PDB file of C-alpha atoms in Angstrom:
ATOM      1  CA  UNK A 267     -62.063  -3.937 -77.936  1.00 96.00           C
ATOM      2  CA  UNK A 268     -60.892  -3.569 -81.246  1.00 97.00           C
ATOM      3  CA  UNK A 269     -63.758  -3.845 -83.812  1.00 98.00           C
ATOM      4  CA  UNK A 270     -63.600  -3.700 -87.860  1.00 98.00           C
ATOM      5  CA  UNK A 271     -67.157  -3.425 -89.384  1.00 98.00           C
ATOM      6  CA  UNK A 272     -67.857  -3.494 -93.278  1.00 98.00           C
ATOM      7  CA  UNK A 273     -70.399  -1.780 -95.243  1.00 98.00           C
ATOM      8  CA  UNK A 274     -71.142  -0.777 -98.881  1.00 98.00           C
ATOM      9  CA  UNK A 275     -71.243  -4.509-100.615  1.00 97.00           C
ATOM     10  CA  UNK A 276     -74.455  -5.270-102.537  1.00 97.00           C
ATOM     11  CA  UNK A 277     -75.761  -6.242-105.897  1.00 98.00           C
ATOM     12  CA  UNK A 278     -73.745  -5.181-109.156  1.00 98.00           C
ATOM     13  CA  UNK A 279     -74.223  -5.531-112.750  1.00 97.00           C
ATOM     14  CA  UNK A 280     -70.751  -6.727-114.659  1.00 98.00           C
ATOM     15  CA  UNK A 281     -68.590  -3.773-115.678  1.00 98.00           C
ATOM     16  CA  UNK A 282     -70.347  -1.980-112.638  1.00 98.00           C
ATOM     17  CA  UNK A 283     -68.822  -0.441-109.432  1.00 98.00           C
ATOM     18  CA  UNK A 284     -69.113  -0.700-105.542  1.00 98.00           C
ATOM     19  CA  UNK A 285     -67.016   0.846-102.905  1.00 98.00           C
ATOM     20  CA  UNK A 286     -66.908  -0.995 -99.612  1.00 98.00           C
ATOM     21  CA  UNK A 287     -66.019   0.670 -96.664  1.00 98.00           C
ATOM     22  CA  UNK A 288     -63.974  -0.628 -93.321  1.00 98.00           C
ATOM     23  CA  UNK A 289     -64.669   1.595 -89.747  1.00 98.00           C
ATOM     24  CA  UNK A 290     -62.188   0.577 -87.736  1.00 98.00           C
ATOM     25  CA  UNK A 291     -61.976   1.050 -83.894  1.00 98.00           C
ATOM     26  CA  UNK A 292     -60.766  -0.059 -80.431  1.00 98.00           C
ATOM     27  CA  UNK A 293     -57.065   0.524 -81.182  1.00 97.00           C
ATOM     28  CA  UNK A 294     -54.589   3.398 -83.368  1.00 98.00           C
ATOM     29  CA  UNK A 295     -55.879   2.620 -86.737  1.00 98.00           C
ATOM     30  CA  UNK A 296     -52.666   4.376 -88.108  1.00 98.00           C
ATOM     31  CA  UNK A 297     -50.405   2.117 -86.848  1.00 97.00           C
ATOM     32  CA  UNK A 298     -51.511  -1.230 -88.708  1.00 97.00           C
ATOM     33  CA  UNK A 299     -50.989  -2.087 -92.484  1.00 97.00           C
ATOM     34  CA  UNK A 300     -54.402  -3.232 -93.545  1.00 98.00           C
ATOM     35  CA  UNK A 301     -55.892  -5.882 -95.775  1.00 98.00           C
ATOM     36  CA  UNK A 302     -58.846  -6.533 -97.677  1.00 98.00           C
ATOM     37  CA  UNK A 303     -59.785 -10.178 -98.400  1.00 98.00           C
ATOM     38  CA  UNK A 304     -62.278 -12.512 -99.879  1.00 98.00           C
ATOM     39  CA  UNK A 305     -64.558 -15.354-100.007  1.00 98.00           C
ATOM     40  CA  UNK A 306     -66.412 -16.869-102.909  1.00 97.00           C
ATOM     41  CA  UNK A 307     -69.206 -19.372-102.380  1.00 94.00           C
ATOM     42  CA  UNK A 308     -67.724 -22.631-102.172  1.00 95.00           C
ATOM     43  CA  UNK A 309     -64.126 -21.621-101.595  1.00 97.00           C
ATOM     44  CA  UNK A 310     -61.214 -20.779 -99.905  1.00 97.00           C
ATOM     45  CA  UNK A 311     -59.759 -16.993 -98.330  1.00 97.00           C
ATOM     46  CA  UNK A 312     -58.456 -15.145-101.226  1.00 97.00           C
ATOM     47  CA  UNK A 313     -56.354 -11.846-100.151  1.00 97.00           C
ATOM     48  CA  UNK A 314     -57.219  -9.479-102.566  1.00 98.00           C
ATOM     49  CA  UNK A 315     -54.848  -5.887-101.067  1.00 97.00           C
ATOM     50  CA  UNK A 316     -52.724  -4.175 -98.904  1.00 97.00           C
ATOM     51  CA  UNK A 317     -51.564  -0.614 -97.648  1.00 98.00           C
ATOM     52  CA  UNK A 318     -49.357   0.596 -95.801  1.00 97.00           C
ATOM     53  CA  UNK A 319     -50.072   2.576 -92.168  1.00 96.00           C
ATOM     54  CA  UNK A 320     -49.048   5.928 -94.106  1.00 94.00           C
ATOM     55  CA  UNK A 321     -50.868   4.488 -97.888  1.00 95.00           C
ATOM     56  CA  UNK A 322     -46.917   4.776 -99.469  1.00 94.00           C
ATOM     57  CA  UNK A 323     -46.474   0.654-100.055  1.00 96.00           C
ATOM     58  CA  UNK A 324     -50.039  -0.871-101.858  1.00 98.00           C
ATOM     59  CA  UNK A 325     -50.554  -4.521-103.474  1.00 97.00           C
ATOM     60  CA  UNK A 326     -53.277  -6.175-105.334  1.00 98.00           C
ATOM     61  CA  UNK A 327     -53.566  -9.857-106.049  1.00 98.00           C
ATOM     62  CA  UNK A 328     -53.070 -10.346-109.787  1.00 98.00           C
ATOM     63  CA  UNK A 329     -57.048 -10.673-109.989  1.00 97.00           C
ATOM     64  CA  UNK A 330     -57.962  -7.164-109.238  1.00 98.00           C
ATOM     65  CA  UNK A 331     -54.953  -5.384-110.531  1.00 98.00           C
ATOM     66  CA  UNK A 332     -55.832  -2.680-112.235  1.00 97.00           C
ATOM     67  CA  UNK A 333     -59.740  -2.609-111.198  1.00 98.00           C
ATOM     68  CA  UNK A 334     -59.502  -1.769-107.621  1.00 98.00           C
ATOM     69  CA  UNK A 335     -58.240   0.490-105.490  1.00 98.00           C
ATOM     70  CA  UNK A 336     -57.313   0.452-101.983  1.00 98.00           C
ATOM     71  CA  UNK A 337     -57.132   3.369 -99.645  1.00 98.00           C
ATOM     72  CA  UNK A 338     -57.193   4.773 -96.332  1.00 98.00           C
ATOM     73  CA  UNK A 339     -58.227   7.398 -94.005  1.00 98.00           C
ATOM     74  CA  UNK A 340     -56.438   7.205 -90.787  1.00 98.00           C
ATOM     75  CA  UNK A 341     -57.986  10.701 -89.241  1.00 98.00           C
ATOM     76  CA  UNK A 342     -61.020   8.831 -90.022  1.00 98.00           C
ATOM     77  CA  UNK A 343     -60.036   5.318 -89.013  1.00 98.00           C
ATOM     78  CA  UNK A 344     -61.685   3.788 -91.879  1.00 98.00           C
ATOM     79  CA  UNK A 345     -60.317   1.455 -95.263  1.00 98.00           C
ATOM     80  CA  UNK A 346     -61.822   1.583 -98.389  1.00 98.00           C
ATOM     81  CA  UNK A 347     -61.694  -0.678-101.212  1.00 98.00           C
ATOM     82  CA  UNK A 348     -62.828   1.333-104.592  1.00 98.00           C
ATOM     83  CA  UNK A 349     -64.199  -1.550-106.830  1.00 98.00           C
ATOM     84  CA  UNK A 350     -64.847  -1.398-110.535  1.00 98.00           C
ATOM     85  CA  UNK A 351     -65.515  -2.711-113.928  1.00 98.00           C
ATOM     86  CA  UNK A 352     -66.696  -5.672-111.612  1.00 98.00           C
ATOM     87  CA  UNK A 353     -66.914  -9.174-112.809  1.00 98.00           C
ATOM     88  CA  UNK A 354     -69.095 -12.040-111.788  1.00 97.00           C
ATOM     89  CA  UNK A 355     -66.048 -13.063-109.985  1.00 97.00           C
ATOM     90  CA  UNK A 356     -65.644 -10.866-107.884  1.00 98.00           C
ATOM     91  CA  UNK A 357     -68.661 -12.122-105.935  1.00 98.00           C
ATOM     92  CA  UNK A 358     -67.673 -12.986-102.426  1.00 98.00           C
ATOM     93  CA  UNK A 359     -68.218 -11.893 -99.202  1.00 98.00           C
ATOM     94  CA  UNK A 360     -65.227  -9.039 -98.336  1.00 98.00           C
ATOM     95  CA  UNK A 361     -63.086  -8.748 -95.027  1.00 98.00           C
ATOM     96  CA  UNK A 362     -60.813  -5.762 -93.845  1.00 98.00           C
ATOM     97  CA  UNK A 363     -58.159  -7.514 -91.620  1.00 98.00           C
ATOM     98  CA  UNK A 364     -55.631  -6.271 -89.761  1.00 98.00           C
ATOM     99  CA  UNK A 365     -52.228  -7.087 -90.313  1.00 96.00           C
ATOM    100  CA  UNK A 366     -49.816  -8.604 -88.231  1.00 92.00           C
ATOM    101  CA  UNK A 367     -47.124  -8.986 -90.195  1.00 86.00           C
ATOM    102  CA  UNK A 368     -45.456 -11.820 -92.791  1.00 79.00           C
ATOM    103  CA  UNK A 369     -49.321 -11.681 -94.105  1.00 74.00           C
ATOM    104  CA  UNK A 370     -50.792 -12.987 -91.507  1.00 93.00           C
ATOM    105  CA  UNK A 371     -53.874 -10.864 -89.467  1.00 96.00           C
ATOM    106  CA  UNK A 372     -55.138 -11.069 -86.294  1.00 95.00           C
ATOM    107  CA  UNK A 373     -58.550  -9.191 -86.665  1.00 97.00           C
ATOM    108  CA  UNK A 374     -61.150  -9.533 -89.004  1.00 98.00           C
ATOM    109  CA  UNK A 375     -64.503  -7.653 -89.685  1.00 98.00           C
ATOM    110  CA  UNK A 376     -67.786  -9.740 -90.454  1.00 98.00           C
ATOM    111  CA  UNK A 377     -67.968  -9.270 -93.837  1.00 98.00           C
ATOM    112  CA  UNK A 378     -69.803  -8.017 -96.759  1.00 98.00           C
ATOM    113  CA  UNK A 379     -71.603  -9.299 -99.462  1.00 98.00           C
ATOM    114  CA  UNK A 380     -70.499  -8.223-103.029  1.00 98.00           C
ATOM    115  CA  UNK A 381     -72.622  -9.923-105.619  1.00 98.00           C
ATOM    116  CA  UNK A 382     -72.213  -9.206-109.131  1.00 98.00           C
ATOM    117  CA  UNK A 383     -74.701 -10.899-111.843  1.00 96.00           C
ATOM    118  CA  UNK A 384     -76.608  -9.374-115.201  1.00 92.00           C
TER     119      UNK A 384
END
């Protein structure tokens, strides 16, 4: 049974940091490019990165450019998604997904909750 469970979200001041945290399992973790993507109250999916299987092709949505960071661990079968100089909107709750290809993904996680506020 393939499973994707998130950890590490929580309560941030603006301009602070989190690191979330995807443990993947029930299939070859290597093998799939892997997303992260997100939900604000009140809103619609947002896909916020990519990598790669082997971490050599990464994207971020023109949001989180340049404040986040996306890697991988595939001996460890978990994602991680290094968040910071955080702004209040970036409060959502955060999926890894697996990719299927053409952006689309076939598993998702449960979530976490990121919250940033003063």
């Amino acid at each position: 049974e393939v499973q994707l469970v998130e950890s590490g979200g929580g309560l941030a001041q603006p301009g602070g940091s989190l690191r979330l945290s995807c443990a993947a399992s029930g299939f070859t973790f290597g093998d799939y490019t892997m997303n992260w993507v997100r939900q604000a109250p009140g809103k619609g999916l947002e896909w916020v990165s990519v990598i790669s299987r082997g971490s050599g092709m990464i994207y971020y949505s023109d949001s989180t450019k340049g404040r986040f960071t996306i890697s991988r661990d595939n001996a460890e079968n978990t994602l991680y998604l290094q968040m910071d100089s955080l702004k209040p909107d970036d409060t959502a709750l955060y999926y890894c997904a697996r990719d299927l290809g053409g952006r689309s993904m076939d598993y998702w996680g449960q979530g976490t909750q990121v919250t940033v506020s003063p």
